[in-house]
Short mmCIF file of C-alpha atoms and ligand atoms in Angstrom, two decimals:
data_model
loop_
_atom_site.label_atom_id
_atom_site.label_comp_id
_atom_site.label_asym_id
_atom_site.label_seq_id
_atom_site.Cartn_x
_atom_site.Cartn_y
_atom_site.Cartn_z
CA UNK A 1 0.00 0.00 0.00
CA UNK A 2 1.47 3.34 -0.94
CA UNK A 3 0.80 6.28 1.32
CA UNK A 4 1.28 9.69 -0.24
CA UNK A 5 2.41 12.62 1.91
CA UNK A 6 0.84 15.14 -0.44
CA UNK A 7 -1.53 14.90 -3.36
CA UNK A 8 -1.19 17.22 -6.34
CA UNK A 9 -4.38 19.12 -7.08
CA UNK A 10 -6.46 17.54 -9.78
CA UNK A 11 -6.02 19.25 -13.15
CA UNK A 12 -9.21 20.83 -14.39
CA UNK A 13 -10.37 23.20 -17.05
CA UNK A 14 -11.25 26.67 -15.74
CA UNK A 15 -14.80 27.72 -14.88
CA UNK A 16 -15.28 31.50 -14.88
CA UNK A 17 -17.93 32.95 -12.60
CA UNK A 18 -17.75 36.67 -13.33
CA UNK A 19 -14.29 37.79 -12.17
CA UNK A 20 -13.69 34.57 -10.20
CA UNK A 21 -12.02 31.57 -11.80
CA UNK A 22 -12.36 28.17 -10.21
CA UNK A 23 -10.19 25.19 -11.08
CA UNK A 24 -7.20 25.20 -13.41
CA UNK A 25 -4.73 25.84 -10.57
CA UNK A 26 -6.58 28.82 -9.08
CA UNK A 27 -7.00 29.08 -5.31
CA UNK A 28 -9.96 27.11 -3.93
CA UNK A 29 -12.94 29.49 -4.01
CA UNK A 30 -15.06 30.11 -0.91
CA UNK A 31 -18.80 30.58 -1.37
CA UNK A 32 -22.05 30.67 0.50
CA UNK A 33 -25.77 31.32 0.09
CA UNK A 34 -28.10 33.92 1.52
CA UNK A 35 -31.12 32.84 3.56
CA UNK A 36 -33.42 35.82 2.95
CA UNK A 37 -36.47 35.44 0.70
CA UNK A 38 -35.55 36.68 -2.76
CA UNK A 39 -38.59 38.97 -2.97
CA UNK A 40 -37.36 40.77 0.12
CA UNK A 41 -34.93 42.81 -1.93
CA UNK A 42 -33.40 45.11 0.70
CA UNK A 43 -32.75 42.21 3.08
CA UNK A 44 -31.12 40.22 0.25
CA UNK A 45 -28.89 43.15 -0.65
CA UNK A 46 -27.80 43.50 3.00
CA UNK A 47 -27.01 39.81 3.31
CA UNK A 48 -25.14 39.60 0.01
CA UNK A 49 -22.94 42.52 1.06
CA UNK A 50 -22.37 41.04 4.53
CA UNK A 51 -21.38 37.69 3.06
CA UNK A 52 -19.01 39.24 0.54
CA UNK A 53 -17.42 41.40 3.21
CA UNK A 54 -16.94 38.28 5.31
CA UNK A 55 -15.05 36.65 2.40
CA UNK A 56 -17.67 34.76 0.38
CA UNK A 57 -16.28 35.12 -3.12
CA UNK A 58 -19.49 33.94 -4.79
CA UNK A 59 -22.92 34.43 -3.21
CA UNK A 60 -25.92 32.26 -4.14
CA UNK A 61 -29.52 33.44 -4.21
CA UNK A 62 -32.50 31.12 -4.57
CA UNK A 63 -34.84 31.60 -7.53
CA UNK A 64 -37.72 29.12 -7.06
CA UNK A 65 -40.01 30.87 -9.59
CA UNK A 66 -39.77 33.28 -12.50
CA UNK A 67 -40.79 36.10 -10.15
CA UNK A 68 -37.75 35.58 -7.92
CA UNK A 69 -35.49 35.28 -10.97
CA UNK A 70 -36.75 38.72 -12.07
CA UNK A 71 -36.10 40.15 -8.59
CA UNK A 72 -32.39 39.35 -8.97
CA UNK A 73 -32.05 42.15 -11.52
CA UNK A 74 -32.94 44.74 -8.88
CA UNK A 75 -30.93 42.97 -6.18
CA UNK A 76 -27.84 43.02 -8.34
CA UNK A 77 -28.26 46.69 -9.26
CA UNK A 78 -28.66 47.70 -5.61
CA UNK A 79 -25.63 45.67 -4.52
CA UNK A 80 -23.53 47.43 -7.16
CA UNK A 81 -24.91 50.84 -6.22
CA UNK A 82 -24.37 50.43 -2.48
CA UNK A 83 -21.22 48.33 -2.42
CA UNK A 84 -19.77 47.17 -5.73
CA UNK A 85 -20.04 44.07 -7.90
CA UNK A 86 -20.45 40.70 -6.17
CA UNK A 87 -20.38 37.45 -8.19
CA UNK A 88 -23.86 35.94 -7.90
CA UNK A 89 -25.30 32.49 -8.51
CA UNK A 90 -29.01 31.77 -9.04
CA UNK A 91 -30.24 28.50 -7.55
CA UNK A 92 -32.75 26.78 -9.86
CA UNK A 93 -34.61 23.57 -9.04
CA UNK A 94 -38.10 22.50 -10.24
CA UNK A 95 -39.12 22.91 -13.89
CA UNK A 96 -36.23 25.29 -14.36
CA UNK A 97 -36.11 26.28 -18.03
CA UNK A 98 -37.79 29.70 -17.99
CA UNK A 99 -36.46 30.51 -14.51
CA UNK A 100 -32.86 29.70 -15.42
CA UNK A 101 -33.03 31.59 -18.73
CA UNK A 102 -34.32 34.68 -16.90
CA UNK A 103 -31.80 34.34 -14.05
CA UNK A 104 -28.91 34.00 -16.50
CA UNK A 105 -29.53 37.64 -17.52
CA UNK A 106 -28.77 38.89 -14.01
CA UNK A 107 -26.20 36.55 -12.43
CA UNK A 108 -22.73 35.20 -13.13
CA UNK A 109 -23.65 31.55 -12.61
CA UNK A 110 -26.79 29.43 -12.81
CA UNK A 111 -27.07 26.30 -10.68
CA UNK A 112 -29.36 23.56 -11.96
CA UNK A 113 -30.37 20.44 -10.05
CA UNK A 114 -30.59 17.46 -12.46
CA UNK A 115 -32.93 15.58 -10.11
CA UNK A 116 -35.56 18.30 -10.26
CA UNK A 117 -34.88 20.38 -13.38
CA UNK A 118 -37.34 18.39 -15.49
CA UNK A 119 -39.60 17.54 -12.60
CA UNK A 120 -41.53 14.30 -12.65
CA UNK A 121 -43.62 13.43 -9.63
CA UNK A 122 -42.45 10.09 -8.24
CA UNK A 123 -44.87 7.27 -9.08
CA UNK A 124 -43.58 4.88 -6.45
CA UNK A 125 -41.77 2.80 -9.05
CA UNK A 126 -38.43 3.14 -7.27
CA UNK A 127 -39.99 2.21 -3.93
CA UNK A 128 -41.88 -0.78 -5.45
CA UNK A 129 -38.73 -2.05 -7.05
CA UNK A 130 -36.79 -1.65 -3.84
CA UNK A 131 -39.51 -3.38 -1.81
CA UNK A 132 -40.07 -6.29 -4.16
CA UNK A 133 -36.36 -7.12 -4.20
CA UNK A 134 -36.20 -6.68 -0.47
CA UNK A 135 -39.25 -8.88 0.22
CA UNK A 136 -38.11 -11.71 -2.02
CA UNK A 137 -34.70 -11.75 -0.42
CA UNK A 138 -36.00 -11.26 3.10
CA UNK A 139 -33.51 -8.53 3.86
CA UNK A 140 -32.77 -4.92 3.49
CA UNK A 141 -31.75 -3.61 0.12
CA UNK A 142 -29.78 -0.42 0.10
CA UNK A 143 -28.76 0.54 -3.40
CA UNK A 144 -26.50 -2.10 -4.88
CA UNK A 145 -24.32 -2.60 -1.82
CA UNK A 146 -24.46 -5.75 0.28
CA UNK A 147 -27.24 -7.44 -1.71
CA UNK A 148 -26.85 -11.22 -2.10
CA UNK A 149 -26.83 -12.44 -5.70
CA UNK A 150 -29.92 -14.69 -5.40
CA UNK A 151 -32.64 -15.92 -3.03
CA UNK A 152 -33.30 -19.53 -1.92
CA UNK A 153 -35.23 -20.31 -5.12
CA UNK A 154 -32.41 -19.03 -7.22
CA UNK A 155 -34.23 -15.89 -8.34
CA UNK A 156 -31.52 -13.35 -9.00
CA UNK A 157 -31.61 -9.79 -7.75
CA UNK A 158 -30.96 -8.68 -11.28
CA UNK A 159 -34.06 -10.43 -12.59
CA UNK A 160 -36.16 -8.84 -9.86
CA UNK A 161 -34.72 -5.46 -10.68
CA UNK A 162 -35.33 -5.96 -14.36
CA UNK A 163 -39.06 -6.30 -13.71
CA UNK A 164 -39.35 -2.62 -12.89
CA UNK A 165 -36.34 -1.20 -14.68
CA UNK A 166 -36.69 1.56 -17.25
CA UNK A 167 -36.52 0.20 -20.77
CA UNK A 168 -33.99 1.66 -23.24
CA UNK A 169 -36.90 3.41 -24.93
CA UNK A 170 -38.04 4.98 -21.68
CA UNK A 171 -34.50 6.17 -20.94
CA UNK A 172 -34.17 7.65 -24.42
CA UNK A 173 -37.52 9.42 -24.17
CA UNK A 174 -36.63 10.91 -20.80
CA UNK A 175 -33.19 12.02 -21.98
CA UNK A 176 -34.72 13.65 -25.03
CA UNK A 177 -37.20 15.51 -22.81
CA UNK A 178 -34.35 16.71 -20.58
CA UNK A 179 -32.37 17.91 -23.57
CA UNK A 180 -35.32 19.79 -24.97
CA UNK A 181 -35.95 21.65 -21.71
CA UNK A 182 -32.26 22.14 -20.82
CA UNK A 183 -30.83 23.41 -24.12
CA UNK A 184 -32.40 26.90 -23.85
CA UNK A 185 -30.53 27.33 -20.55
CA UNK A 186 -27.26 26.11 -22.06
CA UNK A 187 -27.70 28.52 -24.96
CA UNK A 188 -28.54 31.45 -22.67
CA UNK A 189 -25.47 30.81 -20.48
CA UNK A 190 -23.23 30.45 -23.54
CA UNK A 191 -24.56 33.63 -25.15
CA UNK A 192 -24.26 35.73 -21.98
CA UNK A 193 -20.92 34.28 -20.86
CA UNK A 194 -22.38 32.79 -17.68
CA UNK A 195 -21.12 29.79 -15.76
CA UNK A 196 -23.27 26.83 -14.80
CA UNK A 197 -23.11 24.51 -11.83
CA UNK A 198 -24.65 21.10 -12.35
CA UNK A 199 -25.52 20.52 -8.72
CA UNK A 200 -26.75 17.05 -7.74
CA UNK A 201 -28.20 16.36 -4.30
CA UNK A 202 -28.36 12.82 -2.93
CA UNK A 203 -31.80 13.58 -1.52
CA UNK A 204 -33.39 14.71 -4.79
CA UNK A 205 -32.45 12.17 -7.44
CA UNK A 206 -35.03 11.58 -10.16
CA UNK A 207 -37.12 8.44 -9.96
CA UNK A 208 -35.47 7.12 -13.11
CA UNK A 209 -32.05 7.40 -11.47
CA UNK A 210 -33.31 5.78 -8.27
CA UNK A 211 -34.82 2.87 -10.20
CA UNK A 212 -31.75 2.45 -12.37
CA UNK A 213 -28.91 2.97 -9.91
CA UNK A 214 -30.52 2.98 -6.49
CA UNK A 215 -29.97 5.63 -3.88
CA UNK A 216 -26.23 5.56 -4.54
CA UNK A 217 -23.22 7.62 -5.60
CA UNK A 218 -23.58 5.96 -9.03
CA UNK A 219 -27.02 7.54 -9.41
CA UNK A 220 -25.67 10.93 -8.40
CA UNK A 221 -22.79 10.74 -10.86
CA UNK A 222 -24.92 9.52 -13.76
CA UNK A 223 -27.41 12.35 -13.10
CA UNK A 224 -24.64 14.90 -13.49
CA UNK A 225 -23.09 13.19 -16.52
CA UNK A 226 -26.35 13.30 -18.47
CA UNK A 227 -26.45 17.09 -18.12
CA UNK A 228 -22.74 17.50 -18.85
CA UNK A 229 -23.05 15.48 -22.04
CA UNK A 230 -25.85 17.76 -23.26
CA UNK A 231 -23.72 20.84 -22.49
CA UNK A 232 -20.77 19.43 -24.42
CA UNK A 233 -22.97 18.38 -27.31
CA UNK A 234 -23.99 22.03 -27.61
CA UNK A 235 -20.43 23.35 -27.27
CA UNK A 236 -20.80 24.80 -23.77
CA UNK A 237 -18.10 24.02 -21.20
CA UNK A 238 -18.04 26.83 -18.58
CA UNK A 239 -19.14 24.29 -15.98
CA UNK A 240 -18.59 23.04 -12.48
CA UNK A 241 -20.23 20.17 -10.65
CA UNK A 242 -21.39 19.45 -7.14
CA UNK A 243 -22.48 16.14 -5.62
CA UNK A 244 -23.75 16.80 -2.14
CA UNK A 245 -25.12 14.49 0.52
CA UNK A 246 -25.78 14.83 4.21
CA UNK A 247 -23.77 11.67 4.85
CA UNK A 248 -20.04 12.24 4.55
CA UNK A 249 -19.13 8.77 3.16
CA UNK A 250 -21.74 9.16 0.37
CA UNK A 251 -20.51 12.65 -0.54
CA UNK A 252 -16.88 11.52 -0.57
CA UNK A 253 -17.64 8.41 -2.64
CA UNK A 254 -19.74 10.37 -5.14
CA UNK A 255 -17.01 12.95 -5.75
CA UNK A 256 -14.31 10.31 -6.13
CA UNK A 257 -16.52 8.41 -8.58
CA UNK A 258 -17.27 11.64 -10.47
CA UNK A 259 -13.57 12.28 -10.96
CA UNK A 260 -13.10 8.75 -12.29
CA UNK A 261 -16.12 8.87 -14.59
CA UNK A 262 -15.25 12.33 -15.93
CA UNK A 263 -11.74 11.13 -16.63
CA UNK A 264 -13.13 8.15 -18.57
CA UNK A 265 -15.27 10.52 -20.66
CA UNK A 266 -12.47 13.02 -21.26
CA UNK A 267 -14.00 15.68 -19.01
CA UNK A 268 -12.12 17.72 -16.40
CA UNK A 269 -14.60 20.16 -14.84
CA UNK A 270 -13.98 21.78 -11.45
CA UNK A 271 -15.80 20.37 -8.44
CA UNK A 272 -17.75 22.26 -5.81
CA UNK A 273 -17.59 20.45 -2.45
CA UNK A 274 -20.06 20.53 0.40
CA UNK A 275 -21.91 18.40 2.93
CA UNK A 276 -25.62 19.30 2.87
CA UNK A 277 -27.83 19.67 5.91
CA UNK A 278 -24.82 19.48 8.20
CA UNK A 279 -26.80 21.18 10.98
CA UNK A 280 -25.32 23.69 13.37
CA UNK A 281 -22.66 24.13 16.00
CA UNK A 282 -19.48 22.18 16.49
CA UNK A 283 -20.68 18.90 15.00
CA UNK A 284 -21.77 20.58 11.76
CA UNK A 285 -18.34 22.13 11.41
CA UNK A 286 -16.60 18.82 12.07
CA UNK A 287 -18.91 16.96 9.69
CA UNK A 288 -18.35 19.48 6.90
CA UNK A 289 -14.61 19.44 7.47
CA UNK A 290 -14.53 15.64 7.43
CA UNK A 291 -16.09 15.53 3.96
CA UNK A 292 -14.51 18.58 2.37
CA UNK A 293 -11.00 18.14 3.76
CA UNK A 294 -10.85 14.43 2.90
CA UNK A 295 -11.37 15.26 -0.76
CA UNK A 296 -9.17 18.37 -0.78
CA UNK A 297 -6.32 16.29 0.62
CA UNK A 298 -6.70 14.01 -2.39
CA UNK A 299 -6.40 17.02 -4.69
CA UNK A 300 -10.15 17.02 -5.41
CA UNK A 301 -12.18 20.23 -5.09
CA UNK A 302 -12.03 23.73 -6.55
CA UNK A 303 -14.66 25.60 -4.56
CA UNK A 304 -16.26 24.87 -1.20
CA UNK A 305 -19.32 25.74 0.80
CA UNK A 306 -19.81 24.81 4.44
CA UNK A 307 -23.60 24.60 4.94
CA UNK A 308 -24.61 25.63 8.44
CA UNK A 309 -28.07 26.02 9.93
CA UNK A 310 -26.87 29.38 11.28
CA UNK A 311 -26.21 32.87 9.93
CA UNK A 312 -24.35 32.06 6.66
CA UNK A 313 -21.66 34.58 7.59
CA UNK A 314 -20.55 31.96 10.15
CA UNK A 315 -19.73 29.59 7.29
CA UNK A 316 -16.92 31.71 5.91
CA UNK A 317 -14.34 31.39 8.74
CA UNK A 318 -14.87 27.62 8.68
CA UNK A 319 -14.14 27.51 4.95
CA UNK A 320 -11.00 29.57 5.32
CA UNK A 321 -9.85 27.52 8.31
CA UNK A 322 -10.23 24.31 6.32
CA UNK A 323 -8.22 25.77 3.46
CA UNK A 324 -5.56 27.28 5.73
CA UNK A 325 -5.12 24.10 7.76
CA UNK A 326 -4.53 22.14 4.54
CA UNK A 327 -2.08 24.72 3.24
CA UNK A 328 -4.36 25.62 0.31
CA UNK A 329 -4.93 29.29 1.16
CA UNK A 330 -3.31 31.56 3.66
CA UNK A 331 -5.68 34.16 5.05
CA UNK A 332 -4.30 34.60 8.55
CA UNK A 333 -1.25 33.97 10.70
CA UNK A 334 -0.64 30.27 11.29
CA UNK A 335 -0.09 29.75 15.02
CA UNK A 336 1.65 26.58 16.09
CA UNK A 337 1.16 26.09 19.80
CA UNK A 338 1.86 23.10 22.00
CA UNK A 339 -0.99 21.83 24.17
CA UNK A 340 1.16 22.51 27.29
CA UNK A 341 2.02 19.92 29.91
CA UNK A 342 3.85 19.61 33.22
CA UNK A 343 7.00 21.09 31.68
CA UNK A 344 5.32 24.29 30.49
CA UNK A 345 7.14 27.38 31.69
CA UNK A 346 4.25 29.85 31.45
CA UNK A 347 0.48 30.08 31.25
CA UNK A 348 0.33 28.92 27.67
CA UNK A 349 -3.28 29.83 26.78
CA UNK A 350 -2.77 33.33 28.17
CA UNK A 351 0.55 33.85 26.36
CA UNK A 352 -0.83 32.47 23.10
CA UNK A 353 -3.74 34.89 23.38
CA UNK A 354 -1.35 37.80 23.99
CA UNK A 355 0.89 36.88 21.04
CA UNK A 356 -2.13 36.40 18.78
CA UNK A 357 -3.65 39.75 19.71
CA UNK A 358 -0.38 41.49 18.86
CA UNK A 359 0.33 39.72 15.57
CA UNK A 360 -2.94 38.40 14.07
CA UNK A 361 -2.90 40.93 11.22
CA UNK A 362 0.47 39.75 9.88
CA UNK A 363 -1.10 37.40 7.32
CA UNK A 364 1.43 35.01 5.84
CA UNK A 365 3.59 34.41 8.91
CA UNK A 366 3.86 31.19 10.92
CA UNK A 367 4.46 31.89 14.61
CA UNK A 368 5.05 29.15 17.19
CA UNK A 369 4.32 29.49 20.89
CA UNK A 370 5.86 26.57 22.79
CA UNK A 371 5.83 25.89 26.48
CA UNK A 372 9.38 24.62 26.88
CA UNK A 373 12.71 23.99 25.27
CA UNK A 374 12.59 20.18 25.45
CA UNK A 375 10.42 19.53 22.44
CA UNK A 376 9.53 23.08 21.49
CA UNK A 377 12.23 23.98 18.97
CA UNK A 378 11.98 20.62 17.22
CA UNK A 379 8.21 20.68 16.96
CA UNK A 380 8.08 24.24 15.67
CA UNK A 381 10.77 23.69 13.05
CA UNK A 382 8.57 24.91 10.20
CA UNK A 383 7.60 28.20 11.86
CA UNK A 384 9.03 31.58 10.84
CA UNK A 385 9.31 32.75 14.46
CA UNK A 386 9.25 30.96 17.78
CA UNK A 387 8.34 32.14 21.27
CA UNK A 388 9.56 29.50 23.71
CA UNK A 389 9.36 29.25 27.49
CA UNK A 390 12.66 28.83 29.38
CA UNK A 391 13.62 28.26 33.00
CA UNK A 392 13.33 31.07 35.52
CA UNK A 393 10.31 32.75 33.89
CA UNK A 394 12.31 33.69 30.77
CA UNK A 395 11.48 33.61 27.05
CA UNK A 396 13.69 32.56 24.14
CA UNK A 397 12.91 33.98 20.69
CA UNK A 398 13.71 32.02 17.53
CA UNK A 399 13.90 32.95 13.87
CA UNK A 400 13.34 29.61 12.11
CA UNK A 401 15.64 27.23 14.02
CA UNK A 402 18.08 29.91 15.13
CA UNK A 403 18.00 31.44 18.62
CA UNK A 404 17.83 35.22 18.20
CA UNK A 405 17.61 36.23 21.83
CA UNK A 406 17.24 34.44 25.15
CA UNK A 407 16.84 35.35 28.80
CA UNK A 408 13.97 37.74 27.99
CA UNK A 409 11.79 38.44 31.05
CA UNK A 410 8.31 37.05 30.40
CA UNK A 411 6.63 40.42 30.76
CA UNK A 412 8.75 41.79 27.87
CA UNK A 413 8.26 38.76 25.61
CA UNK A 414 5.63 40.14 23.24
CA UNK A 415 7.33 43.55 22.93
CA UNK A 416 10.62 41.81 22.08
CA UNK A 417 8.85 39.66 19.49
CA UNK A 418 7.39 42.77 17.85
CA UNK A 419 10.83 44.42 17.89
CA UNK A 420 12.28 41.36 16.16
CA UNK A 421 9.55 41.40 13.50
CA UNK A 422 10.19 45.11 12.91
CA UNK A 423 13.94 44.58 12.66
CA UNK A 424 13.31 41.84 10.09
CA UNK A 425 11.03 44.14 8.07
CA UNK A 426 7.95 41.88 8.36
CA UNK A 427 5.98 44.06 10.77
CA UNK A 428 3.01 46.13 9.59
CA UNK A 429 0.63 48.20 11.67
CA UNK A 430 -2.87 46.69 11.96
CA UNK A 431 -5.17 48.01 9.18
CA UNK A 432 -8.05 50.34 9.94
CA UNK A 433 -11.66 49.20 9.33
CA UNK A 434 -11.74 51.06 5.99
CA UNK A 435 -8.50 49.38 4.91
CA UNK A 436 -9.88 45.98 5.97
CA UNK A 437 -12.91 46.52 3.72
CA UNK A 438 -10.69 47.44 0.80
CA UNK A 439 -8.55 44.36 1.42
CA UNK A 440 -11.65 42.15 1.36
CA UNK A 441 -12.66 43.57 -2.01
CA UNK A 442 -9.18 43.06 -3.41
CA UNK A 443 -8.92 39.56 -1.95
CA UNK A 444 -12.15 38.42 -3.53
CA UNK A 445 -11.98 40.05 -6.94
FE1 LIG B 501 5.15 20.11 27.12
FE2 LIG B 501 7.27 21.38 26.14
FE3 LIG B 501 5.81 19.73 24.53
FE4 LIG B 501 4.80 22.05 25.31
S1 LIG B 501 6.61 21.78 24.01
S2 LIG B 501 3.76 20.09 25.34
S3 LIG B 501 5.62 22.30 27.33
S4 LIG B 501 7.01 19.16 26.32
#
């Protein structure tokens, strides 16, 4: 078994969402979605601005009907008037043709959901098929996994499945209907220079996909591929794809499979990663990180959204922390701090807080705060600067692995660190609020 220390990022074609490019070696893009009703224009404008100021580089707005899609024109104009341009995505689900064509006039990206775009009410065919196989085999059937090949009478699962499967003619008819309703959207996006996200959700697969592939990553991937093939057939490739699920293993498996299947079909579109319905609080953050970071570490993923059942502004620091911790984007100082133990020479949490307060604006630096000399210097070897506890209430300052000064009284430690940073020419005064706003605009455009 070979274990890789690092994975190169997957090579993709670029997808351009207004001024933002995802994929093709660009930094992983952070995005989120507003929660206000689209008809509530002023509230939407406020939330879009707040999200962009927080660092959301693309902001999504839901457009469930044509009326909401029309509202986006005014929303966009007011955002520009009050704040400046913000890359916007319109979220389109049921019977989306007219909605998506209208939305494409006002946004930088249209998201379509293949499971709902050409909406067919479920007839129960998927459930019947699932149940009949399950009953005959006397066990639970979950997708294609773990199903025995035949029952006691030798009736195969495949033959049971075939009873309710879609015929080739039914598949062809459904695909033709999708193409007919989807092509106007493809043409509108191509003409206006808009991007498109083909965004599949595990929880909203079409009945045809459920019958054919089960409630599985295969069904998610095939749903996306059908739409991608139509786009390519019509010469449109400014695309990205998402395959989201509320269960991390499903989301991870679907994205890995998507990469494989795209590769087999000669496609290399960027991927948007996210765990849906993650909930709120600490567990939601851990769950999202588990799914998103697993894939990013494999080089998969070009834009991310952490979905929280909270104010969406709270999603942005989580996104940036995931990216910073994986070394994919650097948006703040990286602090390396030991957990402290019986050898610690000072109150480590208090000292770490003090050092952070003094230096947190020096984006790009790695600063280590270590409780003692025994393991400290070795464990902080990658840091630019080290602040290490020594005997007798003293501090030792390091530049990389080199001791710059020792025997510093603890109460002077932070001032000496600042003096060292100034002497090295890496110190800057903290920016004002106005400068911070300008930096956010520059960072995200
Ligand atoms: Fe303990 Fe020193 Fe390691 Fe910190 S660096 S955990 S104080 S041994």
